[in-house]
Coordinates of C-alpha atoms in Angstrom, one line a residue:
Chain A
M1 CA 4.5 -15.6 33.7
N2 CA 3.3 -16.5 37.2
T3 CA -0.3 -16.1 38.5
S4 CA 0.4 -13.0 40.5
E5 CA 1.8 -11.1 37.5
L6 CA -1.2 -12.2 35.5
D7 CA -3.5 -10.9 38.2
Q8 CA -1.7 -7.6 38.3
I9 CA -2.2 -7.2 34.6
T10 CA -5.9 -8.3 34.4
S11 CA -6.8 -6.1 37.3
I12 CA -5.4 -2.9 35.9
P13 CA -7.5 0.0 37.4
T14 CA -8.8 1.3 34.1
P15 CA -9.9 4.9 34.9
V16 CA -6.5 5.7 36.4
N17 CA -4.5 5.3 33.2
V18 CA -6.8 7.4 31.1
S19 CA -5.0 10.7 31.5
V20 CA -1.6 9.3 30.4
A21 CA -2.6 6.6 28.0
S22 CA -1.0 6.7 24.6
V23 CA -4.3 7.3 22.9
S24 CA -5.0 10.3 25.2
K25 CA -1.7 11.9 24.4
K26 CA -2.6 11.7 20.8
V27 CA -5.9 13.4 21.5
L28 CA -4.1 16.2 23.3
M29 CA -1.8 16.6 20.3
A30 CA -4.7 16.6 17.8
V31 CA -7.0 19.0 19.7
T32 CA -4.3 21.5 20.5
G33 CA -3.1 21.2 16.9
A34 CA -6.7 22.1 15.8
I35 CA -6.7 25.1 18.0
L36 CA -3.4 26.3 16.5
L37 CA -4.8 25.6 13.0
S38 CA -7.8 27.8 13.8
F39 CA -5.4 30.5 15.0
I40 CA -3.3 30.5 11.8
S41 CA -6.5 30.5 9.7
V42 CA -7.8 33.7 11.3
H43 CA -4.3 35.1 11.3
L44 CA -4.0 34.5 7.5
L45 CA -7.4 36.2 6.9
G46 CA -6.1 39.1 8.9
N47 CA -2.8 39.3 7.1
L48 CA -4.3 39.0 3.6
Q49 CA -6.0 42.4 4.2
I50 CA -2.7 43.9 3.2
F51 CA -3.8 43.4 -0.4
I52 CA -6.8 45.7 0.2
G53 CA -4.6 48.5 1.4
Q54 CA -2.9 50.4 4.1
G55 CA -6.1 51.8 5.6
Q56 CA -7.8 48.4 5.9
L57 CA -4.8 46.6 7.5
N58 CA -4.1 49.3 10.0
N59 CA -7.7 49.6 10.9
Y60 CA -7.9 45.9 11.4
A61 CA -4.8 45.9 13.5
E62 CA -6.0 48.8 15.6
T63 CA -9.4 47.1 16.1
L64 CA -7.7 43.9 17.3
Q65 CA -5.5 45.9 19.7
S66 CA -8.5 47.7 21.2
L67 CA -10.4 44.5 21.9
K68 CA -8.3 43.7 24.9
G69 CA -10.4 41.0 26.4
L70 CA -10.6 39.0 23.2
K71 CA -6.9 39.6 22.4
W72 CA -5.8 38.2 25.7
T73 CA -8.2 35.3 25.7
V74 CA -6.9 34.3 22.2
R75 CA -3.3 34.8 23.3
I76 CA -3.6 32.7 26.5
V77 CA -5.5 29.9 24.8
T78 CA -3.0 29.8 22.0
I79 CA 0.0 29.9 24.4
I80 CA -1.5 27.0 26.4
A81 CA -2.2 25.1 23.1
V82 CA 1.4 25.7 22.0
I83 CA 2.8 24.4 25.3
I84 CA 0.6 21.3 25.3
H85 CA 1.2 20.6 21.6
I86 CA 5.0 20.9 21.9
W87 CA 5.1 19.0 25.3
T88 CA 3.1 16.0 23.9
G89 CA 5.1 16.1 20.6
V90 CA 8.5 16.0 22.4
L91 CA 7.2 13.5 24.9
L92 CA 5.9 11.1 22.2
W93 CA 9.2 11.6 20.3
F94 CA 11.3 10.5 23.3
E95 CA 8.9 7.6 24.2
N96 CA 9.0 6.4 20.6
K97 CA 12.8 6.5 20.5
K98 CA 12.8 4.5 23.7
A99 CA 10.4 1.9 22.2
R100 CA 13.2 0.9 19.7
P101 CA 16.5 1.1 21.6
I102 CA 18.4 -0.6 18.8
S103 CA 17.7 0.6 15.3
Y104 CA 17.7 -1.4 12.2
Y105 CA 20.9 -1.8 10.1
K106 CA 18.7 -1.3 7.1
H107 CA 15.2 0.2 7.3
D108 CA 13.0 1.0 4.3
T109 CA 10.0 3.3 4.3
I110 CA 7.1 1.6 2.5
Q111 CA 4.3 4.2 2.4
A112 CA 4.8 6.8 5.2
S113 CA 4.8 10.3 3.7
L114 CA 7.8 12.6 4.1
S115 CA 5.6 15.0 6.0
S116 CA 4.6 12.4 8.6
R117 CA 8.3 11.4 9.1
T118 CA 9.4 15.0 9.7
M119 CA 6.7 16.3 12.0
I120 CA 9.1 16.8 15.0
Y121 CA 11.6 18.7 12.8
T122 CA 9.1 20.9 10.9
G123 CA 7.3 21.5 14.2
L124 CA 10.5 22.7 16.0
L125 CA 11.5 24.8 13.0
I126 CA 8.1 26.4 13.0
F127 CA 8.4 27.0 16.8
F128 CA 11.7 28.8 16.5
F129 CA 10.5 30.8 13.6
V130 CA 7.4 31.9 15.5
I131 CA 9.6 33.2 18.3
Y132 CA 11.5 35.3 15.8
H133 CA 8.2 36.3 14.1
L134 CA 6.9 37.5 17.5
L135 CA 10.1 39.4 18.2
Q136 CA 9.9 41.0 14.8
F137 CA 6.2 42.0 14.4
T138 CA 4.5 41.7 17.8
L139 CA 7.2 42.8 20.3
I140 CA 9.1 44.8 17.6
V141 CA 12.5 44.0 19.2
T142 CA 14.5 43.0 16.1
N143 CA 13.7 46.3 14.3
P144 CA 12.7 48.8 17.0
Q145 CA 12.6 51.6 14.5
Y146 CA 9.2 50.2 13.2
A147 CA 7.5 50.6 16.6
N148 CA 6.8 54.3 16.0
L149 CA 5.6 54.1 12.4
R150 CA 2.3 56.0 12.2
D151 CA -0.1 56.4 9.3
A152 CA -1.9 59.6 8.3
L153 CA -4.6 58.9 10.9
G154 CA -2.0 58.4 13.6
R155 CA -2.6 54.7 13.8
H156 CA 0.4 52.3 14.2
D157 CA 1.4 51.7 10.6
V158 CA 1.4 47.9 10.4
Y159 CA 1.1 48.0 6.6
S160 CA 4.5 49.9 6.2
M161 CA 6.1 47.8 8.9
V162 CA 5.3 44.6 7.0
I163 CA 6.5 46.0 3.7
L164 CA 9.8 47.3 5.2
G165 CA 10.3 44.0 7.0
F166 CA 9.7 41.9 3.9
S167 CA 11.8 44.1 1.6
N168 CA 14.8 42.3 3.2
Y169 CA 15.5 39.2 1.2
F170 CA 16.7 37.2 4.3
I171 CA 13.6 38.0 6.3
S172 CA 11.3 37.1 3.3
G173 CA 13.3 34.0 2.6
A174 CA 13.2 32.8 6.2
Y175 CA 9.4 33.5 6.2
I176 CA 8.8 31.6 3.0
I177 CA 10.8 28.6 4.3
A178 CA 8.9 28.7 7.6
V179 CA 5.5 28.7 5.9
L180 CA 6.7 25.8 3.6
M181 CA 7.5 23.9 6.8
L182 CA 4.1 24.8 8.1
A183 CA 2.4 23.5 5.0
F184 CA 4.3 20.3 5.3
H185 CA 3.3 20.0 9.0
I186 CA -0.3 20.7 8.2
S187 CA -0.5 18.2 5.3
H188 CA 0.1 15.3 7.8
A189 CA -1.7 17.0 10.7
I190 CA -5.2 17.3 9.2
S191 CA -5.8 13.7 8.2
S192 CA -4.0 12.6 11.4
F193 CA -6.5 14.7 13.4
F194 CA -9.4 12.7 12.1
Q195 CA -7.6 9.4 12.4
T196 CA -6.7 10.1 16.0
L197 CA -10.2 11.1 17.0
G198 CA -11.6 8.1 15.3
W199 CA -13.5 9.9 12.6
N200 CA -12.0 7.9 9.8
N201 CA -12.5 4.8 7.7
D202 CA -10.9 3.4 4.6
K203 CA -13.4 5.3 2.3
V204 CA -12.8 8.6 4.0
L205 CA -9.0 8.4 4.5
P206 CA -7.9 9.1 0.8
K207 CA -10.3 12.1 0.8
L208 CA -8.9 13.4 4.0
K209 CA -5.4 13.1 2.7
L210 CA -6.4 15.0 -0.4
L211 CA -8.2 17.6 1.7
A212 CA -5.1 18.0 3.9
N213 CA -2.8 18.5 0.9
I214 CA -5.2 21.1 -0.6
V215 CA -5.5 23.0 2.7
A216 CA -1.7 22.9 3.2
I217 CA -1.1 24.3 -0.3
L218 CA -3.7 27.1 0.3
F219 CA -1.9 28.0 3.5
F220 CA 1.4 28.1 1.8
I221 CA 0.1 30.2 -1.1
G222 CA -1.8 32.5 1.3
Y223 CA 1.1 33.2 3.6
A224 CA 3.9 33.2 1.0
S225 CA 2.0 35.6 -1.2
I226 CA 2.7 38.5 1.2
P227 CA 6.5 38.5 1.1
V228 CA 6.5 37.6 -2.6
S229 CA 4.2 40.5 -3.4
V230 CA 6.4 42.8 -1.4
L231 CA 9.5 41.7 -3.2
L232 CA 7.8 42.0 -6.6
H233 CA 6.5 45.5 -5.6
I234 CA 2.9 44.4 -6.1
V235 CA 2.3 45.6 -2.6
K236 CA 4.1 49.0 -2.2
L237 CA 4.7 51.6 0.4
P238 CA 2.2 54.4 0.4
V239 CA 2.9 57.2 -2.0
G240 CA 4.9 60.0 -0.4
G241 CA 6.6 57.6 2.1
Y242 CA 5.3 56.3 5.3
Chain B
M1 CA 21.5 -18.1 -8.0
N2 CA 24.1 -17.0 -5.6
L3 CA 23.4 -14.4 -2.9
T4 CA 25.3 -12.5 -0.2
L5 CA 23.5 -12.4 3.1
Y6 CA 24.1 -10.1 6.0
V7 CA 22.4 -11.7 9.0
W8 CA 22.0 -10.5 12.6
R9 CA 23.7 -13.0 14.9
Q10 CA 23.3 -12.8 18.7
K11 CA 24.0 -15.7 21.1
N12 CA 21.4 -14.8 23.7
A13 CA 19.5 -11.8 25.2
Q14 CA 22.7 -10.6 26.9
D15 CA 25.0 -10.8 23.9
K16 CA 25.6 -7.5 22.0
G17 CA 25.1 -9.1 18.6
R18 CA 26.4 -8.2 15.2
M19 CA 25.8 -8.5 11.5
E20 CA 27.6 -11.4 9.9
K21 CA 28.2 -12.0 6.2
Y22 CA 27.3 -15.4 4.6
D23 CA 27.1 -16.7 1.0
A24 CA 24.0 -18.4 -0.1
K25 CA 25.0 -20.7 -2.9
N26 CA 23.0 -22.7 -5.5
I27 CA 19.6 -21.2 -4.5
T28 CA 16.7 -21.9 -6.9
S29 CA 14.0 -19.4 -7.5
H30 CA 11.4 -22.0 -6.4
M31 CA 12.6 -22.0 -2.9
S32 CA 10.8 -20.1 -0.2
F33 CA 12.9 -17.6 1.7
L34 CA 12.9 -19.9 4.7
E35 CA 14.0 -22.9 2.6
M36 CA 16.9 -20.7 1.3
L37 CA 17.8 -20.1 5.0
D38 CA 17.6 -23.9 5.6
V39 CA 20.1 -24.4 2.7
V40 CA 22.4 -21.8 4.2
N41 CA 22.1 -23.4 7.6
E42 CA 23.1 -26.9 6.2
D43 CA 26.1 -25.2 4.7
L44 CA 27.0 -23.5 8.0
I45 CA 26.7 -26.8 9.9
H46 CA 29.1 -28.4 7.4
Q47 CA 31.5 -25.6 8.1
N48 CA 31.1 -26.1 11.9
I49 CA 29.4 -22.8 12.3
E50 CA 26.3 -22.5 14.5
P51 CA 23.2 -22.4 12.2
I52 CA 21.1 -19.2 12.1
A53 CA 18.2 -19.4 14.5
F54 CA 14.9 -18.1 13.1
D55 CA 11.2 -18.5 14.0
H56 CA 8.9 -20.6 11.8
D57 CA 6.1 -23.0 12.2
C58 CA 3.3 -23.6 9.7
R59 CA 5.1 -22.3 6.6
E60 CA 1.6 -21.8 5.1
G61 CA 1.3 -18.1 5.9
I62 CA -1.3 -18.5 8.5
C63 CA 0.4 -19.0 11.9
G64 CA 2.3 -15.7 12.3
T65 CA 5.4 -17.2 13.6
C66 CA 7.9 -16.3 10.9
S67 CA 9.3 -12.8 11.5
L68 CA 12.2 -11.5 9.5
M69 CA 13.1 -8.0 8.6
I70 CA 14.3 -8.4 5.0
N71 CA 16.2 -5.4 3.4
G72 CA 14.4 -3.1 5.9
I73 CA 10.9 -4.4 5.3
P74 CA 9.1 -6.8 7.6
H75 CA 8.4 -10.1 5.8
G76 CA 10.3 -8.8 2.8
P77 CA 9.5 -7.0 -0.5
Q78 CA 6.3 -8.8 -1.5
R79 CA 3.1 -7.1 -0.1
A80 CA 0.6 -9.1 1.9
T81 CA 2.9 -12.1 2.2
T82 CA 4.6 -13.7 5.2
V83 CA 8.3 -14.6 4.9
C84 CA 7.5 -18.3 4.6
Q85 CA 5.3 -17.6 1.5
L86 CA 7.9 -15.2 0.0
H87 CA 9.8 -17.0 -2.8
M88 CA 13.3 -16.5 -4.0
R89 CA 12.0 -15.5 -7.5
Y90 CA 11.6 -12.0 -5.9
F91 CA 15.4 -11.9 -5.8
K92 CA 18.0 -12.1 -8.5
D93 CA 21.5 -13.6 -8.8
G94 CA 24.1 -11.5 -7.0
D95 CA 21.7 -9.7 -4.7
T96 CA 22.7 -8.7 -1.2
I97 CA 20.1 -9.3 1.4
Y98 CA 20.0 -7.9 4.9
I99 CA 18.2 -10.1 7.5
E100 CA 17.4 -8.7 10.9
P101 CA 15.1 -9.5 13.8
W102 CA 12.0 -7.4 14.7
R103 CA 13.3 -4.4 16.7
S104 CA 11.3 -3.3 19.7
R105 CA 11.9 -2.8 23.4
A106 CA 8.8 -4.9 23.9
F107 CA 10.2 -7.8 21.8
P108 CA 13.5 -8.8 23.4
I109 CA 15.8 -10.9 21.2
V110 CA 16.0 -14.5 22.3
R111 CA 18.7 -15.6 19.8
D112 CA 19.8 -14.4 16.3
L113 CA 16.5 -13.6 14.5
I114 CA 14.1 -14.9 17.1
V115 CA 12.3 -12.4 19.3
D116 CA 10.1 -12.9 22.3
R117 CA 6.6 -11.8 21.3
S118 CA 4.9 -12.8 24.5
A119 CA 4.1 -9.1 25.1
F120 CA 1.3 -9.7 22.5
D121 CA 0.0 -12.7 24.6
R122 CA 0.0 -10.6 27.7
I123 CA -2.0 -7.9 25.9
M124 CA -4.5 -10.5 24.9
Q125 CA -4.7 -11.8 28.5
A126 CA -5.4 -8.3 29.7
G127 CA -8.6 -8.1 27.7
G128 CA -8.5 -9.8 24.3
F129 CA -11.1 -12.4 25.0
I130 CA -14.8 -13.0 25.5
S131 CA -16.1 -14.8 28.5
V132 CA -18.2 -17.9 27.8
N133 CA -19.5 -20.4 30.2
T134 CA -18.4 -23.9 29.6
G135 CA -21.0 -26.4 28.5
G136 CA -22.3 -27.9 25.4
V137 CA -21.2 -26.7 22.0
P138 CA -23.6 -23.9 20.9
D139 CA -25.5 -24.2 17.7
A140 CA -23.8 -22.7 14.8
N141 CA -25.5 -19.5 13.4
S142 CA -27.8 -19.3 16.5
I143 CA -26.8 -15.7 17.0
P144 CA -27.8 -13.6 14.0
I145 CA -25.0 -11.3 12.7
S146 CA -25.3 -8.9 9.9
K147 CA -23.2 -9.5 6.8
K148 CA -21.6 -6.1 7.2
D149 CA -20.6 -6.7 10.8
A150 CA -19.4 -10.2 10.0
D151 CA -17.2 -8.9 7.2
T152 CA -15.7 -6.2 9.5
A153 CA -15.0 -8.8 12.1
M154 CA -13.4 -11.1 9.6
D155 CA -11.2 -8.4 8.2
A156 CA -9.9 -7.6 11.6
A157 CA -9.7 -11.2 12.7
A158 CA -7.3 -11.8 9.7
C159 CA -4.5 -10.6 12.1
I160 CA -2.1 -13.5 12.8
G161 CA -0.3 -11.6 15.5
C162 CA 3.1 -11.8 13.8
G163 CA 4.3 -8.4 15.0
A164 CA 5.2 -7.0 11.5
C165 CA 3.2 -3.8 12.4
V166 CA 5.5 -3.2 15.4
A167 CA 8.6 -4.0 13.3
A168 CA 7.6 -1.7 10.5
C169 CA 6.4 1.2 12.7
P170 CA 9.1 3.9 13.1
N171 CA 7.8 4.2 16.7
A172 CA 7.6 0.4 17.3
S173 CA 3.9 0.9 18.1
A174 CA 1.6 -2.1 18.4
M175 CA -1.6 -0.2 17.8
L176 CA -2.6 -2.0 14.6
F177 CA -2.4 -5.3 16.4
I178 CA -4.5 -4.1 19.3
A179 CA -6.9 -2.2 17.0
A180 CA -7.5 -5.4 15.0
K181 CA -8.3 -7.4 18.1
V182 CA -10.5 -4.7 19.7
S183 CA -12.4 -4.2 16.4
H184 CA -12.8 -7.9 15.9
F185 CA -14.5 -8.4 19.2
A186 CA -16.4 -5.1 19.2
S187 CA -18.0 -6.0 15.8
L188 CA -19.6 -9.2 17.1
P189 CA -22.5 -9.7 19.5
Q190 CA -20.4 -12.0 21.7
G191 CA -17.9 -9.2 22.3
Q192 CA -20.3 -6.7 23.7
I193 CA -20.3 -7.7 27.3
E194 CA -16.6 -6.8 27.9
R195 CA -16.5 -4.2 25.1
K196 CA -15.7 -1.1 27.2
E197 CA -13.4 -2.8 29.7
R198 CA -11.5 -4.6 26.9
V199 CA -10.3 -1.6 25.0
K200 CA -9.2 0.2 28.1
K201 CA -7.4 -2.8 29.5
M202 CA -5.7 -3.7 26.3
I203 CA -4.5 -0.1 25.6
A204 CA -3.3 0.3 29.2
H205 CA -1.4 -3.0 28.9
M206 CA 0.0 -2.0 25.5
D207 CA 1.5 1.1 27.1
K208 CA 2.9 -0.9 30.0
E209 CA 4.7 -3.2 27.7
G210 CA 6.8 -0.4 26.3
F211 CA 5.5 -0.2 22.8
G212 CA 5.7 3.3 21.1
N213 CA 2.8 5.6 20.3
C214 CA 1.1 5.7 16.9
T215 CA 1.8 8.9 15.0
N216 CA -0.1 7.8 11.9
Y217 CA 2.7 6.9 9.6
Y218 CA 0.6 3.9 8.3
E219 CA 3.7 1.8 7.8
C220 CA 2.0 -1.0 9.8
E221 CA -0.8 -1.3 7.2
A222 CA 1.7 -1.5 4.3
A223 CA 3.9 -4.2 6.1
C224 CA 1.0 -6.3 7.4
P225 CA 0.9 -9.7 5.7
K226 CA -2.8 -9.8 6.2
E227 CA -3.4 -6.2 5.0
I228 CA -5.1 -5.1 8.2
S229 CA -6.3 -1.5 7.5
V230 CA -5.5 1.4 9.6
K231 CA -9.2 2.2 9.7
F232 CA -9.2 -0.2 12.6
I233 CA -6.9 2.1 14.6
A234 CA -9.5 4.9 14.1
K235 CA -12.2 2.4 15.3
M236 CA -10.1 1.5 18.3
N237 CA -9.7 5.2 19.2
R238 CA -13.5 5.6 18.9
E239 CA -14.0 2.6 21.1
Y240 CA -11.6 3.9 23.6
F241 CA -13.2 7.4 23.8
K242 CA -16.7 5.9 24.2
A243 CA -15.5 3.6 26.9
S244 CA -13.6 6.4 28.7
L245 CA -16.5 8.8 28.5
T246 CA -19.3 6.4 29.5
G247 CA -17.4 4.4 32.0
R248 CA -17.7 0.6 32.4

């Protein structure tokens, strides 16, 4: 290497590279991931109200719909987080592929977890499922007949809509697979979040991995319990039809 | 014992390269892996075949020169061991062994199993140093350092810069290497003066060399012959944020 090249390297203008540095991309990934995790936590608590009953869930849904400012703030923040999360994920994936143009003839995995190695795939599957999920329950495009369901108080009958939707084995099956993918994704994401932000050391790491697995399992049980309960008739349509 | 080897052969950086099959005959379990390759090369020379080029220097496990991907694992199957310290007793008669070079865009192949790791040197030149004025040799132990900090620095300084972390990483990321160097200097009083600039410059240069990004697989830690912990990557990230937020 000649002197001018060396000069060029040693005089890298440090602040300029901050926004695109590898470490910064990881931070964007981690922070937007945390936002999305908060979203699905609140969403789960909302959904689980189906076990309390029709009145509770429909009331909760109506309250959310009436808080327009909150609703749209959450929606916009979440959409921006989704875009950044997917953009950094795909960008990192392409950059990382480029970093090893010729792959090994034989490559063994020593300790990397299955969830860590499948983040891009579980992530994309979750994304495609979320689009379907929004079409089904938010925009009510896939089953337009549910848009006009009303309960006795004249509220949109979210409760019956969910039960009718999940009574279909294919819809329930797809949902359970999607939340399984989500649990996988989360099990790597949580400990990764702390590692990326530097809140980690060798004493904390095993505990974080355990915590991440526990949280992932809780999310899976929480979300999957709804279609399973519908299929097992634990959660039923209101007496006298909807 | 007799073994079947599949070895990556490549004349020069421009050559496409391919896997070639060789027989390793009359290998004893006492040989190191590199000695086994020496025997195979003797045999190849007798057959008028160009011997296999591979990197090696101290053969004591401390220089970081040897660099072979053995059956898909950098430095082979034994944990915390460089190839030169790996013995043939870890293999058995009739085994098939795949030997490949480190694979990374930032480590171009020079020949066969030898890669050019000067990207690591350039990262060190970008910030992996402390500035000391020339003069008389300073008194040993004249700067007090706590046992805890000295231990952390020593754990990080165990890195021999072999590049196994890059080879093992599915993303060909060099973060464990840079993390070890950054943590080593940041833990010592002598490293404080350039602390903030160092981490920023080394990371900026790492990105420039074309290494991948860390996505926390932790394969690097498992492959590292010196067992450098991924906790140093977390520490490097901390150092980077502190430096970015508080400026120079």
